[in-house]
């Protein structure tokens, strides 16, 4: 037999991907200076913050936390957080998961898995969610699924658009089938929000893969992607293992998805808020006005 | 059988595939090909037929029997065009108001260059969203392997049933073991911890019914047919709105136990 089928290969190897990325330090550490992982130039933290965590020399988009994401997107002082008490639990009693959750909560970004709420963006009231890359690789378990679902339900009820920032290694395997079901649950909530004639803009950031790509990330009315972001269903390593060959450069990057017709625009973080504002302004009032 | 034994049983050579069920369950089956966008994915069989006297749309993921057919069916791993082929038939079912029966048996959606280029994630996402609002009854039966999103794309249904020895998982136990413990040999542990058996999933209300297999394939199909006809007759009492709203609520409840 040639091959037993791909069920044997890891579906979700972004854990590895993020770990590899972490070595050159694409997220912003606490030190005064940081080296850009692509052009290797030394950057001052303060200057980096000024430029929305985009390298001024080569345009590399540093991975940023959910809180920082909201900070650079929401009008100052307008963010009101929703459903702060929904946090992951070890529902299947999966060995080692409690420790992983504890460890994740001790990190810089604390207990955030996805931050949800309302805010104004360029003066336009919107619901917003931002996934947290540092919490177990931005994986989606029942807590993330429930928060996203509640946000879309809240947005439908209050007739608000949704702006969502995705970053995810895929499903949270320690929650087994229950995490897979979050793809269906969130898709249902996105659909109801959409049927109410309301706008949903997704901003796909590096990396967005697995179950999140195969659900709410790809279900937006308008899909933006940050430059160079890895976006796909299967992670690159899984594909390489399956097809036993190297992937061409740029494969599954945002620019590749634009070319293939799966995203509307590449959105540089420095001009992103302006673009979001224009989109919200254009659709103000939803589909019925 | 423990979870690992069930995993092996679900993958076993000679286990009946979608095609075998289609032959037994439906009369007057007419196969309909293609997604009208890119091509015809032979990993997915779609068509129309009658169940008793009820006209239905049938969608099945087919692994094939024997090496040659398995290769031709891509071992039951669908490309995006397979999911879009299924979606086209779902929309036709909605237009002609006939129920949809899905037979799911896949190790997962295919991971390859073409699959990514043509938007595997988008194709699955679209099916999830469309199934959530499809205005005709949908019943999905996991007959063998239910591999992650590639299985879920055909399993957002009013009723989700599993064969006694079928498995349904967010990730392959091998994949889970190699990511978590860097040790694919711990597949047995992963299979147990992931809770992939029909019995586990029924207790978590992820599925609605277990179809017995011990009685032999012919009797299993006879039993399945009676249950399907009963279920479809029962669903006639519901309005389209009730049907869609009950489907939403069914999935809405899963993993929603937070304050
Ligand atoms: Zn740089």
Short mmCIF file of C-alpha atoms and ligand atoms in Angstrom, two decimals:
data_model
loop_
_atom_site.label_atom_id
_atom_site.label_comp_id
_atom_site.label_asym_id
_atom_site.label_seq_id
_atom_site.Cartn_x
_atom_site.Cartn_y
_atom_site.Cartn_z
CA UNK A 1 0.00 0.00 0.00
CA UNK A 2 1.26 3.40 -0.89
CA UNK A 3 -0.08 5.35 1.99
CA UNK A 4 -2.43 4.72 4.90
CA UNK A 5 -4.06 8.10 4.47
CA UNK A 6 -3.29 11.41 5.96
CA UNK A 7 -5.21 10.80 9.18
CA UNK A 8 -1.88 9.67 10.59
CA UNK A 9 -0.12 12.95 10.10
CA UNK A 10 -0.48 15.84 12.50
CA UNK A 11 -3.19 18.16 11.19
CA UNK A 12 -2.10 21.00 13.25
CA UNK A 13 1.60 21.56 13.50
CA UNK A 14 1.50 25.27 14.05
CA UNK A 15 2.67 24.60 17.55
CA UNK A 16 6.00 23.83 15.93
CA UNK A 17 5.71 26.76 13.56
CA UNK A 18 5.21 29.27 16.34
CA UNK A 19 7.94 27.76 18.45
CA UNK A 20 10.38 28.07 15.57
CA UNK A 21 9.29 31.66 15.03
CA UNK A 22 9.78 32.47 18.66
CA UNK A 23 13.53 31.94 18.52
CA UNK A 24 14.24 35.01 16.36
CA UNK A 25 11.65 36.84 18.48
CA UNK A 26 8.80 38.02 16.26
CA UNK A 27 6.74 38.89 19.30
CA UNK A 28 7.81 41.97 21.17
CA UNK A 29 9.88 41.19 24.25
CA UNK A 30 10.35 43.45 27.21
CA UNK A 31 13.91 44.53 26.36
CA UNK A 32 14.69 48.02 25.16
CA UNK A 33 15.92 46.80 21.80
CA UNK A 34 14.75 44.03 19.54
CA UNK A 35 16.21 42.54 16.38
CA UNK A 36 13.96 42.28 13.34
CA UNK A 37 13.78 38.59 12.40
CA UNK A 38 13.85 39.28 8.66
CA UNK A 39 16.19 42.23 8.07
CA UNK A 40 18.18 41.75 11.32
CA UNK A 41 18.22 45.48 12.08
CA UNK A 42 18.12 46.59 15.71
CA UNK A 43 14.92 48.40 16.60
CA UNK A 44 14.00 50.43 19.66
CA UNK A 45 10.90 49.21 21.41
CA UNK A 46 9.40 52.68 21.66
CA UNK A 47 9.89 53.32 17.96
CA UNK A 48 8.38 49.95 17.18
CA UNK A 49 5.29 50.80 19.23
CA UNK A 50 5.00 54.07 17.29
CA UNK A 51 4.93 52.13 14.01
CA UNK A 52 2.22 49.64 15.13
CA UNK A 53 4.90 46.95 15.59
CA UNK A 54 5.87 46.98 11.94
CA UNK A 55 9.61 47.06 11.15
CA UNK A 56 10.33 50.50 9.64
CA UNK A 57 13.08 49.01 7.46
CA UNK A 58 11.56 45.91 5.89
CA UNK A 59 7.88 46.02 6.83
CA UNK A 60 7.93 42.82 8.91
CA UNK A 61 4.76 42.60 10.99
CA UNK A 62 5.64 41.55 14.54
CA UNK A 63 3.21 39.24 16.26
CA UNK A 64 1.30 41.23 18.85
CA UNK A 65 -0.97 40.36 21.75
CA UNK A 66 -4.75 40.59 21.59
CA UNK A 67 -4.76 43.58 23.98
CA UNK A 68 -2.20 45.47 21.91
CA UNK A 69 -4.21 44.67 18.78
CA UNK A 70 -7.29 46.25 20.29
CA UNK A 71 -5.24 49.17 21.58
CA UNK A 72 -4.04 50.05 18.06
CA UNK A 73 -7.47 49.48 16.49
CA UNK A 74 -10.03 50.93 18.91
CA UNK A 75 -10.49 54.65 19.44
CA UNK A 76 -8.85 55.52 22.74
CA UNK A 77 -10.93 54.68 25.79
CA UNK A 78 -13.85 53.20 23.85
CA UNK A 79 -13.23 49.48 24.35
CA UNK A 80 -15.73 47.69 26.61
CA UNK A 81 -14.89 44.06 27.17
CA UNK A 82 -17.54 41.30 27.14
CA UNK A 83 -17.63 37.81 28.67
CA UNK A 84 -14.39 38.10 30.63
CA UNK A 85 -15.29 35.13 32.82
CA UNK A 86 -15.25 32.54 30.05
CA UNK A 87 -11.96 30.69 30.37
CA UNK A 88 -10.79 27.23 29.34
CA UNK A 89 -11.18 24.27 31.64
CA UNK A 90 -10.01 20.71 31.33
CA UNK A 91 -13.43 19.34 30.39
CA UNK A 92 -12.20 15.96 29.14
CA UNK A 93 -9.70 15.55 32.00
CA UNK A 94 -6.98 15.34 29.35
CA UNK A 95 -3.66 14.49 31.07
CA UNK A 96 -1.29 17.44 31.19
CA UNK A 97 -3.86 20.00 30.02
CA UNK A 98 -4.33 21.60 33.45
CA UNK A 99 -0.60 22.26 33.61
CA UNK A 100 -0.57 23.71 30.09
CA UNK A 101 -3.43 26.06 30.98
CA UNK A 102 -1.67 27.14 34.13
CA UNK A 103 1.56 27.72 32.28
CA UNK A 104 -0.21 29.76 29.60
CA UNK A 105 -1.88 31.92 32.25
CA UNK A 106 1.46 32.70 33.86
CA UNK A 107 2.73 34.27 30.62
CA UNK A 108 2.74 37.96 29.78
CA UNK A 109 -0.72 37.93 28.24
CA UNK A 110 -2.23 36.14 31.22
CA UNK A 111 -5.57 34.46 30.87
CA UNK A 112 -6.52 36.03 27.52
CA UNK A 113 -7.43 33.48 24.84
CA UNK A 114 -9.59 35.73 22.73
CA UNK A 115 -10.48 39.27 23.77
CA UNK A 116 -14.03 40.30 22.80
CA UNK A 117 -16.00 43.48 23.24
CA UNK A 118 -17.36 46.63 21.70
CA UNK A 119 -15.46 49.74 20.72
CA UNK A 120 -15.44 52.61 18.28
CA UNK A 121 -13.16 52.43 15.25
CA UNK A 122 -12.73 55.81 13.60
CA UNK A 123 -15.93 56.84 15.37
CA UNK A 124 -17.96 53.81 14.22
CA UNK A 125 -19.31 51.50 16.90
CA UNK A 126 -18.38 47.89 16.27
CA UNK A 127 -17.99 44.57 17.99
CA UNK A 128 -14.41 43.42 17.98
CA UNK A 129 -12.53 40.22 18.75
CA UNK A 130 -8.80 39.59 18.80
CA UNK A 131 -7.33 36.13 19.30
CA UNK A 132 -4.28 35.79 21.54
CA UNK A 133 -1.29 34.14 19.82
CA UNK A 134 0.65 33.38 22.99
CA UNK A 135 -2.09 31.33 24.67
CA UNK A 136 -1.48 27.76 23.52
CA UNK A 137 -0.76 28.91 19.97
CA UNK A 138 -4.08 30.70 19.62
CA UNK A 139 -5.85 27.36 19.52
CA UNK A 140 -9.63 27.20 19.62
CA UNK A 141 -11.27 25.27 22.43
CA UNK A 142 -14.75 25.60 23.86
CA UNK A 143 -13.97 28.88 25.66
CA UNK A 144 -12.78 30.58 22.47
CA UNK A 145 -15.69 29.12 20.50
CA UNK A 146 -18.20 30.26 23.10
CA UNK A 147 -16.78 33.81 23.29
CA UNK A 148 -16.75 34.24 19.52
CA UNK A 149 -20.29 32.83 19.30
CA UNK A 150 -21.58 35.13 22.04
CA UNK A 151 -19.95 38.11 20.36
CA UNK A 152 -21.71 37.43 17.04
CA UNK A 153 -24.99 36.90 18.90
CA UNK A 154 -24.48 40.16 20.78
CA UNK A 155 -23.63 41.96 17.53
CA UNK A 156 -26.76 40.58 15.83
CA UNK A 157 -28.93 41.60 18.77
CA UNK A 158 -27.50 45.14 18.92
CA UNK A 159 -27.23 45.45 15.13
CA UNK A 160 -23.49 46.02 15.13
CA UNK A 161 -20.79 45.04 12.65
CA UNK A 162 -17.99 42.71 13.74
CA UNK A 163 -14.29 43.28 13.15
CA UNK A 164 -12.25 40.22 14.02
CA UNK A 165 -8.51 39.53 14.18
CA UNK A 166 -7.60 35.88 13.79
CA UNK A 167 -4.41 34.11 14.75
CA UNK A 168 -4.51 30.41 15.40
CA UNK A 169 -2.67 27.13 15.18
CA UNK A 170 -6.04 25.38 14.85
CA UNK A 171 -8.20 23.41 17.22
CA UNK A 172 -7.34 22.83 20.89
CA UNK A 173 -6.74 19.10 20.74
CA UNK A 174 -6.91 18.66 24.51
CA UNK A 175 -10.63 19.41 24.27
CA UNK A 176 -11.10 16.72 21.64
CA UNK A 177 -14.27 16.64 19.60
CA UNK A 178 -15.73 19.52 21.63
CA UNK A 179 -13.20 21.87 20.08
CA UNK A 180 -14.05 20.58 16.58
CA UNK A 181 -17.70 21.36 17.28
CA UNK A 182 -16.79 24.99 17.92
CA UNK A 183 -16.24 25.33 14.17
CA UNK A 184 -19.90 24.47 13.61
CA UNK A 185 -21.10 26.60 16.50
CA UNK A 186 -19.23 29.74 15.48
CA UNK A 187 -20.26 29.23 11.83
CA UNK A 188 -23.90 29.17 12.91
CA UNK A 189 -23.49 32.43 14.82
CA UNK A 190 -21.68 34.09 11.88
CA UNK A 191 -24.51 32.99 9.61
CA UNK A 192 -27.21 34.47 11.86
CA UNK A 193 -25.31 37.75 12.08
CA UNK A 194 -24.93 37.75 8.31
CA UNK A 195 -28.62 37.01 7.74
CA UNK A 196 -29.42 40.06 9.86
CA UNK A 197 -27.73 42.09 7.11
CA UNK A 198 -24.72 43.04 9.20
CA UNK A 199 -21.09 43.44 8.20
CA UNK A 200 -18.28 41.15 9.32
CA UNK A 201 -14.69 42.04 8.44
CA UNK A 202 -11.96 39.54 9.29
CA UNK A 203 -8.29 40.47 9.49
CA UNK A 204 -6.19 37.33 9.14
CA UNK A 205 -2.85 37.64 10.91
CA UNK A 206 0.20 35.41 11.12
CA UNK A 207 -0.53 32.50 11.39
CA UNK A 208 -4.19 31.63 10.78
CA UNK A 209 -4.63 27.91 10.18
CA UNK A 210 -6.64 24.79 10.86
CA UNK A 211 -10.12 24.92 12.28
CA UNK A 212 -10.17 28.70 12.53
CA UNK A 213 -9.37 29.07 8.82
CA UNK A 214 -11.98 26.41 8.07
CA UNK A 215 -14.65 28.33 9.98
CA UNK A 216 -15.06 31.96 10.99
CA UNK A 217 -11.84 33.31 9.46
CA UNK A 218 -13.03 32.45 5.95
CA UNK A 219 -16.68 33.36 6.56
CA UNK A 220 -16.34 37.13 6.65
CA UNK A 221 -17.97 39.45 4.11
CA UNK A 222 -14.62 41.12 3.64
CA UNK A 223 -11.36 39.34 4.37
CA UNK A 224 -8.16 41.31 4.90
CA UNK A 225 -4.78 39.73 5.53
CA UNK A 226 -1.60 41.20 6.98
CA UNK A 227 1.46 41.10 4.71
CA UNK A 228 3.33 37.83 4.82
CA UNK A 229 0.81 36.15 7.12
CA UNK A 230 0.69 32.37 6.85
CA UNK A 231 -2.90 31.37 6.11
CA UNK A 232 -4.04 27.86 5.35
CA UNK A 233 -6.01 24.83 6.36
CA UNK A 234 -3.11 22.44 6.85
CA UNK A 235 0.17 23.67 8.24
CA UNK A 236 3.15 23.69 5.83
CA UNK A 237 4.95 20.90 7.67
CA UNK A 238 1.93 18.59 7.42
CA UNK A 239 1.68 19.25 3.70
CA UNK A 240 5.39 18.59 3.20
CA UNK A 241 5.04 15.30 5.07
CA UNK A 242 1.99 14.33 3.03
CA UNK A 243 3.33 15.15 -0.44
CA UNK A 244 6.98 14.48 0.41
CA UNK A 245 8.33 17.54 -1.29
CA UNK A 246 9.37 21.06 -0.34
CA UNK A 247 6.79 23.80 -0.69
CA UNK A 248 7.51 26.69 -3.05
CA UNK A 249 8.50 29.99 -1.41
CA UNK A 250 5.56 32.21 -0.53
CA UNK A 251 3.17 29.25 -0.41
CA UNK A 252 0.18 29.93 1.89
CA UNK A 253 1.33 33.48 2.52
CA UNK A 254 -1.23 36.33 2.39
CA UNK A 255 -0.03 37.44 -1.07
CA UNK A 256 -0.54 33.90 -2.38
CA UNK A 257 -4.12 33.87 -1.06
CA UNK A 258 -4.78 37.22 -2.69
CA UNK A 259 -3.57 35.84 -6.02
CA UNK A 260 -5.76 32.74 -5.63
CA UNK A 261 -8.80 34.86 -4.82
CA UNK A 262 -9.29 34.07 -1.13
CA UNK A 263 -8.68 37.47 0.44
CA UNK A 264 -9.93 40.92 -0.54
CA UNK A 265 -6.84 42.96 0.28
CA UNK A 266 -3.47 42.80 1.90
CA UNK A 267 -3.68 45.24 4.75
CA UNK A 268 -0.55 46.83 6.14
CA UNK A 269 -1.02 47.34 9.86
CA UNK A 270 0.05 50.96 9.63
CA UNK A 271 -2.90 51.87 7.39
CA UNK A 272 -5.24 49.19 8.68
CA UNK A 273 -7.32 51.31 11.03
CA UNK A 274 -8.03 53.78 8.23
CA UNK A 275 -9.12 50.94 5.92
CA UNK A 276 -11.34 49.43 8.63
CA UNK A 277 -12.86 52.83 9.28
CA UNK A 278 -13.65 53.32 5.59
CA UNK A 279 -15.23 49.86 5.40
CA UNK A 280 -17.32 50.48 8.51
CA UNK A 281 -18.36 53.91 7.20
CA UNK A 282 -19.35 52.46 3.84
CA UNK A 283 -21.56 49.82 5.47
CA UNK A 284 -22.90 51.95 8.33
CA UNK A 285 -26.51 50.94 8.95
CA UNK A 286 -25.99 47.43 7.61
CA UNK A 287 -27.66 46.07 4.50
CA UNK A 288 -31.06 47.67 4.91
CA UNK A 289 -30.28 51.38 4.70
CA UNK B 1 -13.03 -2.78 22.34
CA UNK B 2 -10.96 0.08 23.65
CA UNK B 3 -10.57 3.36 21.75
CA UNK B 4 -7.46 2.22 19.88
CA UNK B 5 -9.08 -1.04 18.81
CA UNK B 6 -12.07 0.93 17.55
CA UNK B 7 -9.72 3.21 15.63
CA UNK B 8 -8.21 0.17 13.91
CA UNK B 9 -11.66 -1.29 13.24
CA UNK B 10 -12.85 1.99 11.73
CA UNK B 11 -9.88 1.96 9.35
CA UNK B 12 -9.88 -1.77 8.63
CA UNK B 13 -9.59 -2.99 5.07
CA UNK B 14 -12.83 -4.54 3.93
CA UNK B 15 -14.99 -2.37 6.15
CA UNK B 16 -18.08 -1.31 4.15
CA UNK B 17 -17.62 2.08 2.50
CA UNK B 18 -20.13 4.76 1.51
CA UNK B 19 -20.81 3.07 -1.83
CA UNK B 20 -21.81 -0.16 -0.10
CA UNK B 21 -24.28 1.71 2.10
CA UNK B 22 -25.68 3.64 -0.84
CA UNK B 23 -26.39 0.37 -2.67
CA UNK B 24 -28.22 -1.06 0.34
CA UNK B 25 -30.10 1.97 1.59
CA UNK B 26 -31.37 3.69 -1.54
CA UNK B 27 -33.26 2.66 -4.65
CA UNK B 28 -33.04 4.32 -8.06
CA UNK B 29 -29.74 5.97 -7.20
CA UNK B 30 -28.56 8.36 -9.89
CA UNK B 31 -25.01 9.63 -9.45
CA UNK B 32 -24.46 13.32 -10.22
CA UNK B 33 -20.94 14.59 -10.73
CA UNK B 34 -18.93 17.76 -10.46
CA UNK B 35 -18.80 21.05 -8.57
CA UNK B 36 -19.36 23.27 -11.68
CA UNK B 37 -16.31 25.29 -10.64
CA UNK B 38 -13.19 23.22 -10.99
CA UNK B 39 -13.72 19.50 -11.38
CA UNK B 40 -15.15 16.27 -10.11
CA UNK B 41 -13.69 14.91 -6.90
CA UNK B 42 -13.91 11.12 -6.91
CA UNK B 43 -13.45 11.02 -3.12
CA UNK B 44 -17.00 12.32 -2.82
CA UNK B 45 -20.00 10.52 -4.32
CA UNK B 46 -23.14 12.60 -4.74
CA UNK B 47 -26.52 11.85 -6.24
CA UNK B 48 -30.22 11.32 -5.75
CA UNK B 49 -32.23 8.27 -4.86
CA UNK B 50 -35.22 7.12 -2.89
CA UNK B 51 -35.28 5.94 0.67
CA UNK B 52 -38.39 3.82 0.91
CA UNK B 53 -40.60 6.17 -1.02
CA UNK B 54 -38.86 9.40 0.05
CA UNK B 55 -36.73 11.17 -2.58
CA UNK B 56 -33.42 12.17 -1.01
CA UNK B 57 -30.04 13.64 -1.87
CA UNK B 58 -27.13 11.38 -0.97
CA UNK B 59 -23.59 12.54 -0.26
CA UNK B 60 -20.86 10.12 0.72
CA UNK B 61 -17.13 10.25 1.20
CA UNK B 62 -15.74 7.14 -0.47
CA UNK B 63 -12.44 5.50 0.46
CA UNK B 64 -12.73 2.73 -2.10
CA UNK B 65 -11.83 -0.97 -1.97
CA UNK B 66 -8.55 -2.35 -3.30
CA UNK B 67 -5.41 -0.40 -4.07
CA UNK B 68 -6.42 0.82 -7.50
CA UNK B 69 -9.76 2.21 -6.40
CA UNK B 70 -8.31 3.63 -3.19
CA UNK B 71 -5.79 5.61 -5.22
CA UNK B 72 -8.54 6.77 -7.59
CA UNK B 73 -10.63 7.88 -4.58
CA UNK B 74 -7.59 9.55 -3.00
CA UNK B 75 -8.14 7.26 0.03
CA UNK B 76 -11.31 9.19 0.85
CA UNK B 77 -9.55 12.51 1.38
CA UNK B 78 -11.52 15.18 -0.42
CA UNK B 79 -10.14 18.27 -2.12
CA UNK B 80 -12.05 21.58 -1.98
CA UNK B 81 -13.93 20.59 -5.14
CA UNK B 82 -15.28 17.59 -3.23
CA UNK B 83 -16.81 19.85 -0.59
CA UNK B 84 -18.10 22.19 -3.29
CA UNK B 85 -19.58 19.22 -5.15
CA UNK B 86 -21.40 18.28 -1.94
CA UNK B 87 -22.54 21.87 -1.47
CA UNK B 88 -23.97 22.00 -4.98
CA UNK B 89 -26.10 18.96 -4.21
CA UNK B 90 -27.19 20.42 -0.87
CA UNK B 91 -28.44 23.54 -2.65
CA UNK B 92 -30.28 21.39 -5.22
CA UNK B 93 -31.82 19.42 -2.36
CA UNK B 94 -33.01 22.68 -0.84
CA UNK B 95 -34.49 23.83 -4.14
CA UNK B 96 -36.41 20.58 -4.62
CA UNK B 97 -37.16 20.19 -0.91
CA UNK B 98 -35.67 16.80 -0.40
CA UNK B 99 -33.74 15.71 2.69
CA UNK B 100 -29.96 15.24 2.61
CA UNK B 101 -28.30 12.07 3.87
CA UNK B 102 -24.51 12.24 4.36
CA UNK B 103 -22.28 9.20 4.80
CA UNK B 104 -18.98 10.26 6.32
CA UNK B 105 -15.80 8.20 6.17
CA UNK B 106 -12.56 10.13 5.86
CA UNK B 107 -9.22 10.37 7.57
CA UNK B 108 -9.48 14.09 6.87
CA UNK B 109 -9.64 16.70 4.14
CA UNK B 110 -6.64 16.36 1.83
CA UNK B 111 -3.49 18.30 2.72
CA UNK B 112 -1.69 19.20 -0.48
CA UNK B 113 -0.65 22.04 -2.73
CA UNK B 114 -3.73 21.98 -4.95
CA UNK B 115 -6.06 21.66 -1.98
CA UNK B 116 -4.57 24.78 -0.39
CA UNK B 117 -4.45 26.71 -3.67
CA UNK B 118 -8.14 26.10 -4.20
CA UNK B 119 -9.07 27.02 -0.64
CA UNK B 120 -9.59 23.91 1.46
CA UNK B 121 -10.32 26.03 4.53
CA UNK B 122 -12.76 28.26 2.67
CA UNK B 123 -14.57 25.26 1.14
CA UNK B 124 -15.08 23.62 4.54
CA UNK B 125 -16.08 26.93 6.16
CA UNK B 126 -18.67 27.56 3.47
CA UNK B 127 -20.22 24.14 3.97
CA UNK B 128 -20.46 24.68 7.73
CA UNK B 129 -22.20 27.99 7.23
CA UNK B 130 -24.53 26.69 4.50
CA UNK B 131 -25.45 23.54 6.43
CA UNK B 132 -26.29 25.71 9.44
CA UNK B 133 -29.04 27.34 7.40
CA UNK B 134 -30.07 24.61 4.96
CA UNK B 135 -33.87 24.53 4.92
CA UNK B 136 -34.28 20.78 4.45
CA UNK B 137 -33.64 17.92 6.91
CA UNK B 138 -30.04 16.72 7.11
CA UNK B 139 -28.94 13.44 8.67
CA UNK B 140 -25.22 12.56 8.81
CA UNK B 141 -23.95 9.08 9.55
CA UNK B 142 -20.31 8.48 10.44
CA UNK B 143 -19.69 5.02 9.03
CA UNK B 144 -15.93 4.72 9.59
CA UNK B 145 -13.43 7.48 10.25
CA UNK B 146 -14.57 10.99 11.08
CA UNK B 147 -11.40 12.97 10.55
CA UNK B 148 -11.61 16.54 11.81
CA UNK B 149 -12.93 19.43 9.69
CA UNK B 150 -13.03 17.27 6.60
CA UNK B 151 -15.71 15.15 8.28
CA UNK B 152 -17.51 18.02 10.00
CA UNK B 153 -18.03 19.72 6.61
CA UNK B 154 -20.64 16.99 5.96
CA UNK B 155 -21.81 16.51 9.53
CA UNK B 156 -23.59 19.70 10.57
CA UNK B 157 -26.92 17.92 10.67
CA UNK B 158 -30.23 17.68 12.52
CA UNK B 159 -29.17 14.20 13.59
CA UNK B 160 -25.61 12.88 13.68
CA UNK B 161 -25.34 9.12 13.99
CA UNK B 162 -22.31 6.86 14.34
CA UNK B 163 -21.74 3.24 13.59
CA UNK B 164 -20.84 1.32 16.73
CA UNK B 165 -17.16 1.05 15.75
CA UNK B 166 -16.77 4.36 13.96
CA UNK B 167 -14.51 7.09 15.37
CA UNK B 168 -14.75 10.87 15.20
CA UNK B 169 -11.88 13.10 16.23
CA UNK B 170 -10.50 16.61 16.05
CA UNK B 171 -7.06 15.26 15.16
CA UNK B 172 -5.71 11.83 14.32
CA UNK B 173 -4.49 10.10 17.50
CA UNK B 174 -1.11 9.67 15.73
CA UNK B 175 -0.94 13.41 15.07
CA UNK B 176 -1.94 14.20 18.63
CA UNK B 177 0.69 11.83 20.07
CA UNK B 178 3.47 13.21 17.88
CA UNK B 179 2.62 16.84 18.69
CA UNK B 180 2.04 16.41 22.42
CA UNK B 181 4.62 13.79 23.31
CA UNK B 182 6.82 13.70 20.20
CA UNK B 183 6.03 10.01 20.22
CA UNK B 184 3.66 8.60 17.60
CA UNK B 185 3.82 5.26 19.42
CA UNK B 186 1.57 6.66 22.13
CA UNK B 187 -1.32 6.57 19.68
CA UNK B 188 -3.28 4.31 22.04
CA UNK B 189 -3.12 6.87 24.86
CA UNK B 190 -4.10 9.67 22.50
CA UNK B 191 -7.04 7.65 21.16
CA UNK B 192 -8.26 7.14 24.71
CA UNK B 193 -7.76 10.71 25.92
CA UNK B 194 -9.29 12.33 22.83
CA UNK B 195 -12.58 10.46 23.41
CA UNK B 196 -13.20 9.40 19.84
CA UNK B 197 -15.60 6.47 20.18
CA UNK B 198 -19.30 6.53 19.43
CA UNK B 199 -20.02 5.71 23.06
CA UNK B 200 -17.93 8.66 24.31
CA UNK B 201 -19.50 11.07 21.84
CA UNK B 202 -23.03 9.97 22.67
CA UNK B 203 -22.38 10.62 26.35
CA UNK B 204 -21.19 14.15 25.47
CA UNK B 205 -24.29 14.75 23.30
CA UNK B 206 -22.13 15.32 20.23
CA UNK B 207 -23.96 12.53 18.42
CA UNK B 208 -27.57 11.43 18.69
CA UNK B 209 -27.55 7.71 18.06
CA UNK B 210 -25.30 4.65 17.81
CA UNK B 211 -26.03 2.19 15.01
CA UNK B 212 -25.23 -1.40 16.03
CA UNK B 213 -22.75 -3.27 13.83
CA UNK B 214 -22.49 -6.64 15.54
CA UNK B 215 -25.63 -7.83 13.76
CA UNK B 216 -23.86 -7.90 10.37
CA UNK B 217 -23.85 -5.48 7.46
CA UNK B 218 -27.19 -6.50 5.93
CA UNK B 219 -29.07 -6.15 9.21
CA UNK B 220 -27.23 -2.94 10.06
CA UNK B 221 -28.43 -1.43 6.79
CA UNK B 222 -31.98 -2.64 7.35
CA UNK B 223 -31.97 -1.09 10.82
CA UNK B 224 -30.43 2.11 9.49
CA UNK B 225 -33.05 2.36 6.77
CA UNK B 226 -35.93 2.05 9.22
CA UNK B 227 -34.39 4.67 11.50
CA UNK B 228 -33.75 7.07 8.62
CA UNK B 229 -37.32 6.78 7.32
CA UNK B 230 -38.72 7.32 10.81
CA UNK B 231 -36.51 10.34 11.40
CA UNK B 232 -37.38 11.95 8.07
CA UNK B 233 -41.09 11.37 8.65
CA UNK B 234 -40.81 12.96 12.07
CA UNK B 235 -39.05 16.00 10.65
CA UNK B 236 -42.04 16.67 8.38
CA UNK B 237 -43.89 17.99 11.42
CA UNK B 238 -41.41 20.89 11.64
CA UNK B 239 -41.50 24.13 9.70
CA UNK B 240 -38.31 25.14 7.87
CA UNK B 241 -37.69 27.78 10.55
CA UNK B 242 -38.06 25.24 13.34
CA UNK B 243 -35.77 22.82 11.56
CA UNK B 244 -32.99 25.36 11.09
CA UNK B 245 -33.38 26.80 14.54
CA UNK B 246 -33.25 23.35 16.20
CA UNK B 247 -30.09 22.54 14.24
CA UNK B 248 -28.51 25.79 15.40
CA UNK B 249 -29.45 25.13 19.03
CA UNK B 250 -28.13 21.58 18.88
CA UNK B 251 -24.62 22.80 18.02
CA UNK B 252 -25.00 25.99 20.05
CA UNK B 253 -25.19 23.93 23.24
CA UNK B 254 -21.93 22.03 22.68
CA UNK B 255 -19.22 23.38 24.95
CA UNK B 256 -21.38 26.29 26.13
CA UNK B 257 -21.40 25.42 29.81
CA UNK B 258 -19.94 28.70 31.04
CA UNK B 259 -21.46 31.35 33.26
ZN1 LIG C 1 12.97 44.42 9.41
#
